PDB file of C-alpha atoms in Angstrom:
ATOM      1  CA  MET A  14      18.035-109.680  55.408  1.00 53.00           C
ATOM      2  CA  VAL A  15      18.950-113.349  55.980  1.00 54.00           C
ATOM      3  CA  PRO A  16      15.968-115.879  55.688  1.00 54.00           C
ATOM      4  CA  THR A  17      15.449-117.954  58.828  1.00 61.00           C
ATOM      5  CA  LYS A  18      14.011-121.137  59.338  1.00 56.00           C
ATOM      6  CA  LEU A  19      10.795-119.396  60.527  1.00 50.00           C
ATOM      7  CA  HIS A  20      10.739-117.547  57.078  1.00 49.00           C
ATOM      8  CA  CYS A  21      11.490-120.473  55.266  1.00 48.00           C
ATOM      9  CA  PHE A  22       8.215-122.654  57.353  1.00 51.00           C
ATOM     10  CA  PHE A  23       6.107-119.648  56.495  1.00 49.00           C
ATOM     11  CA  ALA A  24       6.566-119.368  52.983  1.00 51.00           C
ATOM     12  CA  ALA A  25       6.347-123.111  52.549  1.00 51.00           C
ATOM     13  CA  PHE A  26       2.851-123.083  54.252  1.00 50.00           C
ATOM     14  CA  ALA A  27       1.632-120.060  52.141  1.00 50.00           C
ATOM     15  CA  ALA A  28       2.819-122.004  48.949  1.00 48.00           C
ATOM     16  CA  PHE A  29       0.543-124.883  50.226  1.00 49.00           C
ATOM     17  CA  LEU A  30      -2.235-122.949  51.364  1.00 50.00           C
ATOM     18  CA  ALA A  31      -2.413-121.218  47.861  1.00 47.00           C
ATOM     19  CA  PHE A  32      -2.130-124.600  46.007  1.00 48.00           C
ATOM     20  CA  SER A  33      -4.467-126.439  48.522  1.00 48.00           C
ATOM     21  CA  SER A  34      -7.240-123.901  48.380  1.00 46.00           C
ATOM     22  CA  GLU A  35      -6.865-123.677  44.228  1.00 45.00           C
ATOM     23  CA  ALA A  36      -7.020-126.784  43.698  1.00 46.00           C
ATOM     24  CA  PHE A  37     -10.196-127.991  45.641  1.00 48.00           C
ATOM     25  CA  SER A  38     -11.847-124.276  44.612  1.00 49.00           C
ATOM     26  CA  PRO A  39     -14.913-124.673  43.013  1.00 49.00           C
ATOM     27  CA  HIS A  40     -14.270-121.803  40.507  1.00 47.00           C
ATOM     28  CA  SER A  41     -10.973-123.764  39.872  1.00 48.00           C
ATOM     29  CA  ASN A  42     -10.397-126.017  36.798  1.00 48.00           C
ATOM     30  CA  SER A  43      -7.848-128.092  38.279  1.00 45.00           C
ATOM     31  CA  VAL A  44     -10.780-130.232  40.319  1.00 48.00           C
ATOM     32  CA  ARG A  45     -12.056-130.976  36.963  1.00 48.00           C
ATOM     33  CA  GLN A  46      -8.895-132.208  35.613  1.00 46.00           C
ATOM     34  CA  GLN A  47      -8.418-134.312  38.582  1.00 48.00           C
ATOM     35  CA  THR A  48     -11.508-136.276  37.414  1.00 43.00           C
ATOM     36  CA  LEU A  49      -9.688-137.304  34.272  1.00 48.00           C
ATOM     37  CA  LEU A  50      -7.290-139.408  36.565  1.00 43.00           C
ATOM     38  CA  PHE A  51      -9.988-141.333  38.425  1.00 56.00           C
ATOM     39  CA  SER A  52     -12.611-143.047  36.028  1.00 81.00           C
ATOM     40  CA  ILE A  53     -16.296-142.333  36.486  1.00 88.00           C
ATOM     41  CA  SER A  54     -19.128-145.109  36.435  1.00 92.00           C
ATOM     42  CA  ASP A  55     -21.900-144.052  34.648  1.00 92.00           C
ATOM     43  CA  ASP A  56     -24.364-144.123  37.451  1.00 94.00           C
ATOM     44  CA  GLU A  57     -21.981-141.700  39.172  1.00 94.00           C
ATOM     45  CA  ALA A  58     -21.890-139.129  35.806  1.00 94.00           C
ATOM     46  CA  LYS A  59     -25.736-139.537  36.290  1.00 95.00           C
ATOM     47  CA  ASN A  60     -25.884-138.513  39.599  1.00 95.00           C
ATOM     48  CA  ILE A  61     -23.714-135.062  38.721  1.00 94.00           C
ATOM     49  CA  VAL A  62     -26.288-134.638  35.964  1.00 95.00           C
ATOM     50  CA  TRP A  63     -29.045-135.089  38.430  1.00 96.00           C
ATOM     51  CA  ARG A  64     -27.493-132.712  41.081  1.00 95.00           C
ATOM     52  CA  HIS A  65     -26.534-129.998  38.612  1.00 95.00           C
ATOM     53  CA  VAL A  66     -30.061-129.509  37.243  1.00 95.00           C
ATOM     54  CA  LYS A  67     -31.894-128.022  39.976  1.00 95.00           C
ATOM     55  CA  LYS A  68     -35.693-127.908  39.147  1.00 97.00           C
ATOM     56  CA  PRO A  69     -38.050-129.436  36.685  1.00 97.00           C
ATOM     57  CA  LEU A  70     -38.254-127.123  33.808  1.00 97.00           C
ATOM     58  CA  LEU A  71     -40.953-128.898  31.778  1.00 97.00           C
ATOM     59  CA  ARG A  72     -44.189-130.233  33.187  1.00 97.00           C
ATOM     60  CA  LEU A  73     -46.940-132.735  31.548  1.00 96.00           C
ATOM     61  CA  GLY A  74     -50.100-132.538  33.171  1.00 95.00           C
ATOM     62  CA  SER A  75     -52.983-134.786  33.095  1.00 93.00           C
ATOM     63  CA  LYS A  76     -53.576-134.301  29.347  1.00 94.00           C
ATOM     64  CA  GLY A  77     -50.410-135.671  28.180  1.00 93.00           C
ATOM     65  CA  ALA A  78     -47.708-134.348  26.000  1.00 94.00           C
ATOM     66  CA  SER A  79     -48.602-132.329  22.948  1.00 95.00           C
ATOM     67  CA  ALA A  80     -46.740-131.340  20.264  1.00 95.00           C
ATOM     68  CA  SER A  81     -45.758-127.763  21.870  1.00 96.00           C
ATOM     69  CA  HIS A  82     -44.193-130.239  24.726  1.00 96.00           C
ATOM     70  CA  GLY A  83     -41.798-131.477  22.417  1.00 96.00           C
ATOM     71  CA  ASN A  84     -40.930-128.342  21.047  1.00 96.00           C
ATOM     72  CA  SER A  85     -40.317-127.031  24.355  1.00 97.00           C
ATOM     73  CA  LEU A  86     -38.010-130.056  25.414  1.00 97.00           C
ATOM     74  CA  LYS A  87     -36.115-129.500  22.174  1.00 96.00           C
ATOM     75  CA  GLN A  88     -35.643-125.899  22.898  1.00 97.00           C
ATOM     76  CA  LEU A  89     -34.909-126.310  26.494  1.00 97.00           C
ATOM     77  CA  LEU A  90     -32.091-128.965  25.749  1.00 96.00           C
ATOM     78  CA  GLU A  91     -30.237-126.679  23.138  1.00 95.00           C
ATOM     79  CA  ASP A  92     -30.010-123.761  26.286  1.00 95.00           C
ATOM     80  CA  HIS A  93     -29.620-126.346  29.350  1.00 94.00           C
ATOM     81  CA  THR A  94     -28.072-129.641  28.092  1.00 93.00           C
ATOM     82  CA  ALA A  95     -30.464-131.117  30.503  1.00 96.00           C
ATOM     83  CA  VAL A  96     -33.636-131.066  31.749  1.00 98.00           C
ATOM     84  CA  LYS A  97     -35.748-132.322  34.309  1.00 98.00           C
ATOM     85  CA  VAL A  98     -39.604-133.004  33.526  1.00 98.00           C
ATOM     86  CA  LYS A  99     -42.386-133.293  36.381  1.00 98.00           C
ATOM     87  CA  VAL A 100     -44.833-136.189  34.834  1.00 97.00           C
ATOM     88  CA  ASN A 101     -48.251-136.713  36.075  1.00 96.00           C
ATOM     89  CA  THR A 102     -48.274-140.527  34.875  1.00 93.00           C
ATOM     90  CA  MET A 103     -51.637-140.695  34.897  1.00 93.00           C
ATOM     91  CA  PRO A 104     -52.303-140.823  31.282  1.00 93.00           C
ATOM     92  CA  TYR A 105     -49.431-142.764  30.617  1.00 93.00           C
ATOM     93  CA  ASP A 106     -50.625-146.092  32.853  1.00 92.00           C
ATOM     94  CA  GLY A 107     -48.548-144.739  35.634  1.00 92.00           C
ATOM     95  CA  SER A 108     -45.149-145.256  33.776  1.00 94.00           C
ATOM     96  CA  LEU A 109     -42.623-142.952  33.581  1.00 96.00           C
ATOM     97  CA  GLN A 110     -40.833-144.558  30.974  1.00 96.00           C
ATOM     98  CA  ASN A 111     -43.713-144.320  28.542  1.00 95.00           C
ATOM     99  CA  ALA A 112     -44.138-140.834  29.276  1.00 96.00           C
ATOM    100  CA  TYR A 113     -40.340-140.422  28.476  1.00 96.00           C
ATOM    101  CA  ASP A 114     -41.112-142.371  25.052  1.00 96.00           C
ATOM    102  CA  ALA A 115     -44.239-140.246  24.204  1.00 96.00           C
ATOM    103  CA  LEU A 116     -42.468-136.776  25.037  1.00 96.00           C
ATOM    104  CA  ARG A 117     -38.973-137.852  23.118  1.00 96.00           C
ATOM    105  CA  ASP A 118     -40.873-138.956  19.805  1.00 96.00           C
ATOM    106  CA  LEU A 119     -42.625-135.420  19.900  1.00 96.00           C
ATOM    107  CA  ALA A 120     -39.212-133.432  20.377  1.00 96.00           C
ATOM    108  CA  VAL A 121     -37.555-135.701  17.504  1.00 96.00           C
ATOM    109  CA  GLU A 122     -40.533-134.659  15.158  1.00 96.00           C
ATOM    110  CA  ASN A 123     -40.129-130.914  16.112  1.00 94.00           C
ATOM    111  CA  GLY A 124     -36.033-131.429  15.167  1.00 94.00           C
ATOM    112  CA  ALA A 125     -34.471-132.811  18.442  1.00 94.00           C
ATOM    113  CA  PRO A 126     -31.915-135.215  17.588  1.00 94.00           C
ATOM    114  CA  GLU A 127     -32.779-138.548  17.842  1.00 94.00           C
ATOM    115  CA  THR A 128     -30.287-139.460  20.215  1.00 94.00           C
ATOM    116  CA  ILE A 129     -31.936-137.778  23.234  1.00 95.00           C
ATOM    117  CA  GLU A 130     -30.552-139.698  26.606  1.00 94.00           C
ATOM    118  CA  LEU A 131     -32.601-140.701  29.326  1.00 96.00           C
ATOM    119  CA  ILE A 132     -30.610-140.190  32.067  1.00 97.00           C
ATOM    120  CA  GLN A 133     -32.390-141.013  34.980  1.00 97.00           C
ATOM    121  CA  MET A 134     -36.060-141.507  36.357  1.00 97.00           C
ATOM    122  CA  LYS A 135     -37.227-140.881  40.117  1.00 96.00           C
ATOM    123  CA  ASP A 136     -40.641-142.960  40.663  1.00 95.00           C
ATOM    124  CA  SER A 137     -41.031-141.048  44.081  1.00 94.00           C
ATOM    125  CA  ASP A 138     -40.785-137.562  42.779  1.00 95.00           C
ATOM    126  CA  LYS A 139     -42.465-138.421  39.470  1.00 97.00           C
ATOM    127  CA  ILE A 140     -39.388-136.533  37.331  1.00 98.00           C
ATOM    128  CA  VAL A 141     -37.454-137.833  34.219  1.00 98.00           C
ATOM    129  CA  LEU A 142     -34.618-136.176  33.718  1.00 98.00           C
ATOM    130  CA  ILE A 143     -33.498-136.197  29.770  1.00 97.00           C
ATOM    131  CA  GLY A 144     -30.147-134.956  28.457  1.00 96.00           C
ATOM    132  CA  SER A 145     -28.356-133.864  25.230  1.00 95.00           C
ATOM    133  CA  PRO A 146     -26.492-136.413  23.337  1.00 95.00           C
ATOM    134  CA  GLY A 147     -23.590-137.491  24.711  1.00 94.00           C
ATOM    135  CA  ILE A 148     -23.917-135.446  28.149  1.00 94.00           C
ATOM    136  CA  ILE A 149     -22.614-138.655  30.028  1.00 94.00           C
ATOM    137  CA  ASP A 150     -19.348-138.549  28.111  1.00 93.00           C
ATOM    138  CA  GLN A 151     -19.278-134.769  28.607  1.00 93.00           C
ATOM    139  CA  VAL A 152     -19.529-135.491  32.437  1.00 92.00           C
ATOM    140  CA  LYS A 153     -16.271-138.005  32.049  1.00 91.00           C
ATOM    141  CA  ALA A 154     -14.378-135.812  30.045  1.00 90.00           C
ATOM    142  CA  GLY A 155     -14.995-132.927  32.793  1.00 90.00           C
ATOM    143  CA  SER A 156     -16.322-130.477  30.421  1.00 90.00           C
ATOM    144  CA  PHE A 157     -19.827-130.566  32.181  1.00 89.00           C
ATOM    145  CA  PRO A 158     -21.586-129.465  34.456  1.00 90.00           C
ATOM    146  CA  PRO A 159     -19.796-125.763  33.419  1.00 86.00           C
ATOM    147  CA  PRO A 160     -17.704-124.137  36.374  1.00 86.00           C
ATOM    148  CA  PRO A 161     -19.851-121.772  38.527  1.00 85.00           C
ATOM    149  CA  PRO A 162     -19.588-117.806  37.571  1.00 86.00           C
ATOM    150  CA  PRO A 163     -16.922-116.005  39.627  1.00 89.00           C
ATOM    151  CA  PRO A 164     -18.285-114.048  42.976  1.00 89.00           C
ATOM    152  CA  PRO A 165     -19.103-110.569  42.190  1.00 89.00           C
ATOM    153  CA  PRO A 166     -16.424-107.875  42.941  1.00 87.00           C
ATOM    154  CA  SER A 167     -16.353-106.942  46.381  1.00 81.00           C
ATOM    155  CA  PRO A 168     -16.809-103.160  46.585  1.00 77.00           C
ATOM    156  CA  SER A 169     -13.590-101.564  47.694  1.00 68.00           C
ATOM    157  CA  SER A 170     -13.240 -98.637  50.178  1.00 53.00           C
ATOM    158  CA  SER A 171     -12.134 -96.389  47.291  1.00 51.00           C
ATOM    159  CA  ASP A 172     -15.421 -97.480  45.487  1.00 52.00           C
ATOM    160  CA  GLU A 173     -17.766 -95.691  48.140  1.00 55.00           C
ATOM    161  CA  ARG A 174     -21.051 -94.373  47.128  1.00 57.00           C
ATOM    162  CA  GLU A 175     -22.323 -91.190  46.664  1.00 56.00           C
ATOM    163  CA  GLU A 176     -24.967 -89.713  48.921  1.00 59.00           C
ATOM    164  CA  TYR A 177     -27.725 -87.395  47.603  1.00 57.00           C
TER     165      TYR A 177
END
């Protein structure tokens, strides 16, 4: 069979679709590599981290931070790289910065690195975003946030469930 113009068009169109869908797929690594071509500002990197961390994993109540809060922050940063902390600012004179300073000092006392980063504070939500050292550089390099897990395999027709 001799390829016609129509065959060539469909082959080119299929190649275009394959390239474009892979390039913009959230499961593809090429999107991460494209970030190296464009410089990301610190503010954009901080927003990327803010959007990646879905909800606060640590809360400081009306009694303020204790040693266990510092230990929890240290462990959470080891596991998650970035952590949102919901703060009742009453013990800290209404200041999120004071709350961060107290929590950071407690985490460092419990063995966390001294270079923990304050990424962002949202006064309206009373949330502080704290990250492991170098997280902004990881975002700029494209290594954070990690890619989403692949979708679960769809059941094929040959894998029918047995009925009992």
